[in-house]
Amino acid sequence: MTRRSSASLSIRDVAAAAGVSYQTVSRVLNDSPNVNAGTRQHVLEVIDRLGYRPNRAARALGSGRANAVTVVIADTTLYGYAATLRGIEEAARPRGIAVGVRVVESDRPDDVRHAVEYVTDPNAGGIVVVAFDSAGAGVLRALPPDVPVVAATEAGGLGDVARPMIFLDERQAAADATRHLLDLGHRTVHHVAIPSETGTSARQTGWRGALEAAGAPVPPVVPAGWDVRSAYLAGRALAADPAVTAILCGNDDTAMAVRRALHEAGRDVPGDVSIVGFDDVPGAAYWTPSLTTVRMDFVALGHACLTALAAELTGVAQPAVELAAPSLVIRESTAAPR
């Protein structure tokens, strides 16, 4: 059998050959006391037999760089991204973990490659990828398999990626929001959607399922981008259709832009059209009218990602972070149709 070069071996190869978890191999490399003597000796013998030499990521762990985390993120201003980043930093602070940020400019191959090269440097430590979009997902897919990483993703995660992924499952809340509008007496609910990396957005799935279960018509999805102008243009198209009386928006920024388009068209909210947002941004309760929306705890999502990554870096179990299910918050922007 041909022996693989030490440069091509990963910590997971060592783990497979030794019949232990890669976390155990990491503990041995880090000289952790949480490994019994027999297991330690066995892993060291396998390392010697394979000729394994720790790569940059493993050296980072062994040199104490488990105290550093780099967050890869495509946007630091949108609420979901910013709140997730806040949660990561909040969870890192009491652990003495320094948090750095690498913004990936786009999903273009060069931008993804540059981000991957940056975060695989030993100084980057562990990695949290906020993979709500194609740029973040591209980085997650391109990271070498031995780099310690946890990702925040859309509900359901990315089916083609074998990495730890944590998410808020908003399917049920989207269905609840749609049923709320149907129960008010609306014949159907239109949906202005934000981009989906998975192509099977949980928000769309919940919306469509609730309509189908109620026997209501399922209108075509109206796509919008992450920018509010695209949502405003989508809102203008819907505002021109007098049959539109209820709209579920992909996020609260989208709802704000759609609300503006309806206002310009002389259509009252909620008198003529009811609107539901998603995320529950801090100002949503103070809009006029206050926004009915789905509350998403992105800060807790950030806590959960950092906690999971800390466990992987140190080999020490961490208390699980409970993620509250997204929930509908009913305010003034929804009412029965006239």
Coordinates of N, CA and C in Angstrom, one line a residue, residues 158-280:
L158 N -26.8 23.2 5.0 CA -26.5 22.9 3.6 C -26.2 21.4 3.5
G159 N -27.1 20.8 2.6 CA -27.1 19.4 2.5 C -25.8 18.8 2.0
D160 N -25.0 19.6 1.3 CA -23.7 19.0 0.6 C -22.5 19.3 1.5
V161 N -22.7 19.8 2.7 CA -21.6 20.1 3.6 C -21.6 19.3 4.9
A162 N -20.5 18.6 5.1 CA -20.4 17.8 6.4 C -19.6 18.6 7.4
R163 N -20.2 19.6 7.9 CA -19.6 20.5 9.0 C -20.7 20.7 10.0
P164 N -20.3 21.0 11.3 CA -21.3 21.4 12.3 C -22.0 22.7 11.8
M165 N -23.3 22.6 11.8 CA -24.2 23.7 11.4 C -25.3 23.9 12.4
I166 N -25.5 25.2 12.7 CA -26.6 25.5 13.7 C -27.5 26.5 13.1
F167 N -28.8 26.4 13.3 CA -29.7 27.3 12.7 C -31.0 27.4 13.5
L168 N -31.7 28.5 13.2 CA -33.1 28.7 13.7 C -34.1 28.2 12.7
D169 N -35.0 27.3 13.1 CA -35.9 26.7 12.2 C -37.2 27.5 12.1
E170 N -37.3 28.3 11.1 CA -38.4 29.3 11.0 C -39.6 28.7 10.2
R171 N -39.6 27.5 9.8 CA -40.7 26.9 9.0 C -42.0 27.1 9.7
Q172 N -42.1 26.7 11.0 CA -43.3 26.7 11.7 C -43.8 28.1 11.9
A173 N -42.9 29.0 12.2 CA -43.3 30.4 12.4 C -43.8 31.0 11.1
A174 N -43.2 30.7 10.0 CA -43.7 31.2 8.7 C -45.1 30.7 8.4
A175 N -45.3 29.4 8.8 CA -46.7 28.8 8.6 C -47.7 29.5 9.5
D176 N -47.3 29.8 10.8 CA -48.1 30.5 11.7 C -48.5 31.9 11.2
A177 N -47.5 32.6 10.7 CA -47.8 33.9 10.2 C -48.8 33.9 9.0
T178 N -48.6 32.9 8.1 CA -49.5 32.8 7.0 C -50.9 32.4 7.5
R179 N -51.0 31.5 8.4 CA -52.4 31.1 9.0 C -53.0 32.3 9.7
H180 N -52.2 33.1 10.4 CA -52.7 34.3 11.0 C -53.5 35.2 10.0
L181 N -52.8 35.4 8.9 CA -53.4 36.3 7.8 C -54.7 35.6 7.2
L182 N -54.6 34.3 7.0 CA -55.8 33.6 6.5 C -56.9 33.6 7.5
D183 N -56.6 33.5 8.8 CA -57.7 33.5 9.8 C -58.3 34.8 9.9
L184 N -57.6 35.9 9.6 CA -58.2 37.2 9.6 C -59.2 37.4 8.4
G185 N -59.2 36.5 7.5 CA -60.1 36.5 6.4 C -59.5 36.8 5.0
H186 N -58.2 36.9 4.9 CA -57.6 37.1 3.6 C -57.7 35.9 2.8
R187 N -58.0 36.1 1.5 CA -58.2 34.9 0.6 C -56.9 34.2 0.4
T188 N -55.8 34.9 0.3 CA -54.5 34.3 0.1 C -53.4 35.2 0.7
V189 N -52.1 34.8 0.7 CA -51.0 35.6 1.2 C -49.9 35.6 0.1
H190 N -49.5 36.8 -0.3 CA -48.4 36.9 -1.2 C -47.1 36.9 -0.4
H191 N -46.0 36.5 -1.1 CA -44.7 36.4 -0.4 C -43.6 37.1 -1.1
V192 N -43.0 38.1 -0.5 CA -41.8 38.8 -1.1 C -40.6 38.1 -0.4
A193 N -39.8 37.4 -1.1 CA -38.8 36.5 -0.5 C -37.4 37.1 -0.6
I194 N -36.6 36.9 0.4 CA -35.2 37.2 0.4 C -34.4 36.0 -0.3
P195 N -33.2 36.2 -0.7 CA -32.5 35.1 -1.4 C -32.3 33.9 -0.5
S196 N -32.3 32.7 -1.1 CA -32.1 31.5 -0.3 C -30.9 30.8 -0.9
E197 N -29.9 30.4 -0.1 CA -28.7 29.7 -0.5 C -29.1 28.2 -0.8
T198 N -30.0 27.7 0.0 CA -30.4 26.3 -0.1 C -31.4 26.0 -1.3
G199 N -32.1 27.1 -1.7 CA -33.1 26.9 -2.8 C -34.4 26.4 -2.2
T200 N -34.4 26.0 -0.9 CA -35.6 25.5 -0.3 C -35.8 26.3 1.0
S201 N -35.9 27.6 0.9 CA -36.1 28.5 2.0 C -37.1 28.0 3.0
A202 N -36.8 27.9 4.3 CA -37.8 27.5 5.3 C -38.9 28.5 5.4
R203 N -38.7 29.7 5.1 CA -39.7 30.7 5.2 C -40.7 30.5 4.0
Q204 N -40.2 30.2 2.9 CA -41.1 29.9 1.7 C -41.8 28.5 2.0
T205 N -41.1 27.6 2.5 CA -41.7 26.3 2.8 C -42.9 26.4 3.7
G206 N -42.7 27.1 4.8 CA -43.8 27.3 5.8 C -44.9 28.0 5.2
W207 N -44.6 29.1 4.5 CA -45.7 29.9 3.8 C -46.5 29.0 2.9
R208 N -45.8 28.3 2.0 CA -46.5 27.5 1.0 C -47.3 26.4 1.6
G209 N -46.7 25.7 2.6 CA -47.4 24.6 3.3 C -48.7 25.1 3.9
A210 N -48.7 26.3 4.6 CA -49.9 26.8 5.2 C -51.0 27.1 4.2
L211 N -50.6 27.7 3.1 CA -51.6 28.0 2.0 C -52.2 26.7 1.5
E212 N -51.3 25.7 1.2 CA -51.8 24.4 0.6 C -52.7 23.7 1.6
A213 N -52.4 23.7 2.9 CA -53.2 23.1 3.9 C -54.6 23.7 4.1
A214 N -54.6 25.0 3.8 CA -55.9 25.7 3.9 C -56.7 25.7 2.6
G215 N -56.1 25.1 1.6 CA -56.8 25.1 0.3 C -56.8 26.5 -0.4
A216 N -55.9 27.4 0.0 CA -55.9 28.7 -0.5 C -55.0 28.8 -1.7
P217 N -55.2 29.7 -2.6 CA -54.3 29.9 -3.8 C -52.9 30.1 -3.4
V218 N -51.9 29.6 -4.1 CA -50.5 29.8 -3.9 C -50.0 30.8 -4.9
P219 N -49.8 32.1 -4.6 CA -49.3 33.0 -5.7 C -47.9 32.7 -6.0
P220 N -47.4 33.2 -7.1 CA -45.9 33.1 -7.4 C -45.1 33.9 -6.3
V221 N -44.0 33.3 -6.0 CA -43.1 34.0 -5.1 C -42.6 35.3 -5.8
V222 N -42.5 36.4 -5.1 CA -42.0 37.6 -5.6 C -40.5 37.8 -5.1
P223 N -39.5 37.5 -5.9 CA -38.1 37.6 -5.3 C -37.6 39.0 -5.1
A224 N -36.9 39.2 -4.0 CA -36.2 40.4 -3.8 C -34.7 40.1 -3.4
G225 N -33.8 41.0 -3.4 CA -32.5 40.8 -3.0 C -32.3 41.2 -1.5
W226 N -31.1 41.3 -1.1 CA -30.8 41.7 0.3 C -30.9 43.2 0.4
D227 N -31.0 44.0 -0.7 CA -31.1 45.4 -0.7 C -32.6 45.9 -0.6
V228 N -32.8 47.0 0.1 CA -34.2 47.4 0.2 C -34.8 47.9 -1.0
R229 N -34.0 48.4 -2.0 CA -34.6 48.9 -3.2 C -35.3 47.8 -4.0
S230 N -34.7 46.6 -4.0 CA -35.3 45.5 -4.8 C -36.6 45.1 -4.1
A231 N -36.7 45.2 -2.8 CA -37.9 45.0 -2.0 C -39.0 46.0 -2.3
Y232 N -38.5 47.3 -2.4 CA -39.4 48.4 -2.7 C -40.1 48.2 -4.1
L233 N -39.3 47.8 -5.1 CA -39.8 47.5 -6.4 C -40.8 46.4 -6.5
A234 N -40.5 45.3 -5.7 CA -41.4 44.2 -5.5 C -42.7 44.7 -4.9
G235 N -42.6 45.6 -3.9 CA -43.8 46.2 -3.3 C -44.6 47.0 -4.3
R236 N -44.0 47.7 -5.2 CA -44.7 48.5 -6.1 C -45.5 47.6 -7.1
A237 N -44.9 46.5 -7.5 CA -45.7 45.6 -8.3 C -46.9 45.0 -7.6
L238 N -46.7 44.7 -6.3 CA -47.9 44.1 -5.6 C -48.9 45.2 -5.3
A239 N -48.4 46.4 -5.0 CA -49.4 47.5 -4.7 C -50.3 47.9 -5.9
A240 N -49.8 47.6 -7.1 CA -50.6 47.8 -8.3 C -51.7 46.8 -8.5
D241 N -51.7 45.8 -7.8 CA -52.7 44.7 -7.9 C -53.8 44.8 -6.8
P242 N -55.0 45.2 -7.1 CA -56.0 45.4 -6.0 C -56.4 44.1 -5.4
A243 N -56.1 43.0 -6.0 CA -56.4 41.7 -5.3 C -55.4 41.3 -4.2
V244 N -54.3 42.0 -4.1 CA -53.4 41.8 -3.0 C -53.8 42.4 -1.7
T245 N -54.1 41.6 -0.7 CA -54.5 42.2 0.6 C -53.6 41.7 1.7
A246 N -52.7 40.8 1.5 CA -51.9 40.3 2.6 C -50.5 39.9 2.0
I247 N -49.4 40.3 2.7 CA -48.1 40.1 2.2 C -47.2 39.6 3.4
L248 N -46.5 38.4 3.2 CA -45.5 38.0 4.1 C -44.2 38.3 3.5
C249 N -43.4 39.1 4.2 CA -42.1 39.6 3.7 C -40.9 38.7 4.3
G250 N -39.9 38.6 3.5 CA -38.7 37.8 3.9 C -38.0 38.2 5.1
N251 N -38.0 39.6 5.3 CA -37.4 40.1 6.6 C -38.0 41.5 6.8
D252 N -37.7 42.1 8.0 CA -38.3 43.3 8.3 C -37.8 44.5 7.4
D253 N -36.6 44.5 6.9 CA -36.2 45.5 6.0 C -37.0 45.4 4.7
T254 N -37.3 44.2 4.3 CA -38.2 44.0 3.1 C -39.6 44.6 3.4
A255 N -40.1 44.3 4.6 CA -41.4 44.8 5.0 C -41.5 46.3 5.0
M256 N -40.4 46.9 5.5 CA -40.3 48.4 5.5 C -40.4 49.0 4.1
A257 N -39.7 48.4 3.1 CA -39.7 48.8 1.8 C -41.0 48.6 1.1
V258 N -41.6 47.4 1.3 CA -42.9 47.2 0.8 C -44.0 48.1 1.3
R259 N -43.9 48.4 2.6 CA -44.8 49.4 3.3 C -44.7 50.7 2.6
R260 N -43.5 51.2 2.2 CA -43.3 52.4 1.6 C -44.0 52.4 0.2
A261 N -43.8 51.3 -0.6 CA -44.4 51.2 -1.9 C -45.9 51.3 -1.8
L262 N -46.5 50.6 -0.8 CA -47.9 50.6 -0.6 C -48.4 52.1 -0.3
H263 N -47.7 52.7 0.6 CA -48.0 54.1 1.0 C -48.1 55.0 -0.3
E264 N -47.0 54.9 -1.1 CA -47.0 55.8 -2.3 C -48.1 55.5 -3.3
A265 N -48.6 54.2 -3.2 CA -49.7 53.8 -4.1 C -51.1 54.2 -3.5
G266 N -51.1 54.8 -2.3 CA -52.3 55.1 -1.6 C -53.0 54.0 -1.0
R267 N -52.3 52.9 -0.7 CA -52.9 51.7 -0.1 C -52.5 51.7 1.4
D268 N -53.5 51.7 2.2 CA -53.3 51.8 3.7 C -52.9 50.4 4.3
V269 N -52.0 50.5 5.3 CA -51.6 49.3 6.1 C -52.1 49.5 7.5
P270 N -53.0 48.7 8.1 CA -53.5 47.4 7.5 C -54.8 47.5 6.9
G271 N -55.4 48.7 6.7 CA -56.7 48.8 6.1 C -56.9 48.2 4.8
D272 N -56.0 48.4 3.8 CA -56.1 47.8 2.5 C -55.2 46.5 2.4
V273 N -54.0 46.6 3.0 CA -53.1 45.4 2.9 C -52.5 45.2 4.3
S274 N -52.5 43.9 4.7 CA -51.8 43.5 5.9 C -50.4 43.1 5.5
I275 N -49.4 43.4 6.4 CA -48.0 43.0 6.2 C -47.5 42.3 7.4
V276 N -46.7 41.2 7.2 CA -46.0 40.5 8.2 C -44.5 40.5 7.8
G277 N -43.6 40.9 8.7 CA -42.2 40.8 8.5 C -41.6 39.6 9.1
F278 N -40.2 39.6 9.2 CA -39.5 38.5 9.7 C -38.2 39.0 10.4
D279 N -37.9 38.6 11.6 CA -36.7 38.9 12.3 C -37.0 39.6 13.6
D280 N -38.0 40.5 13.6 CA -38.3 41.4 14.8 C -37.1 42.3 15.1

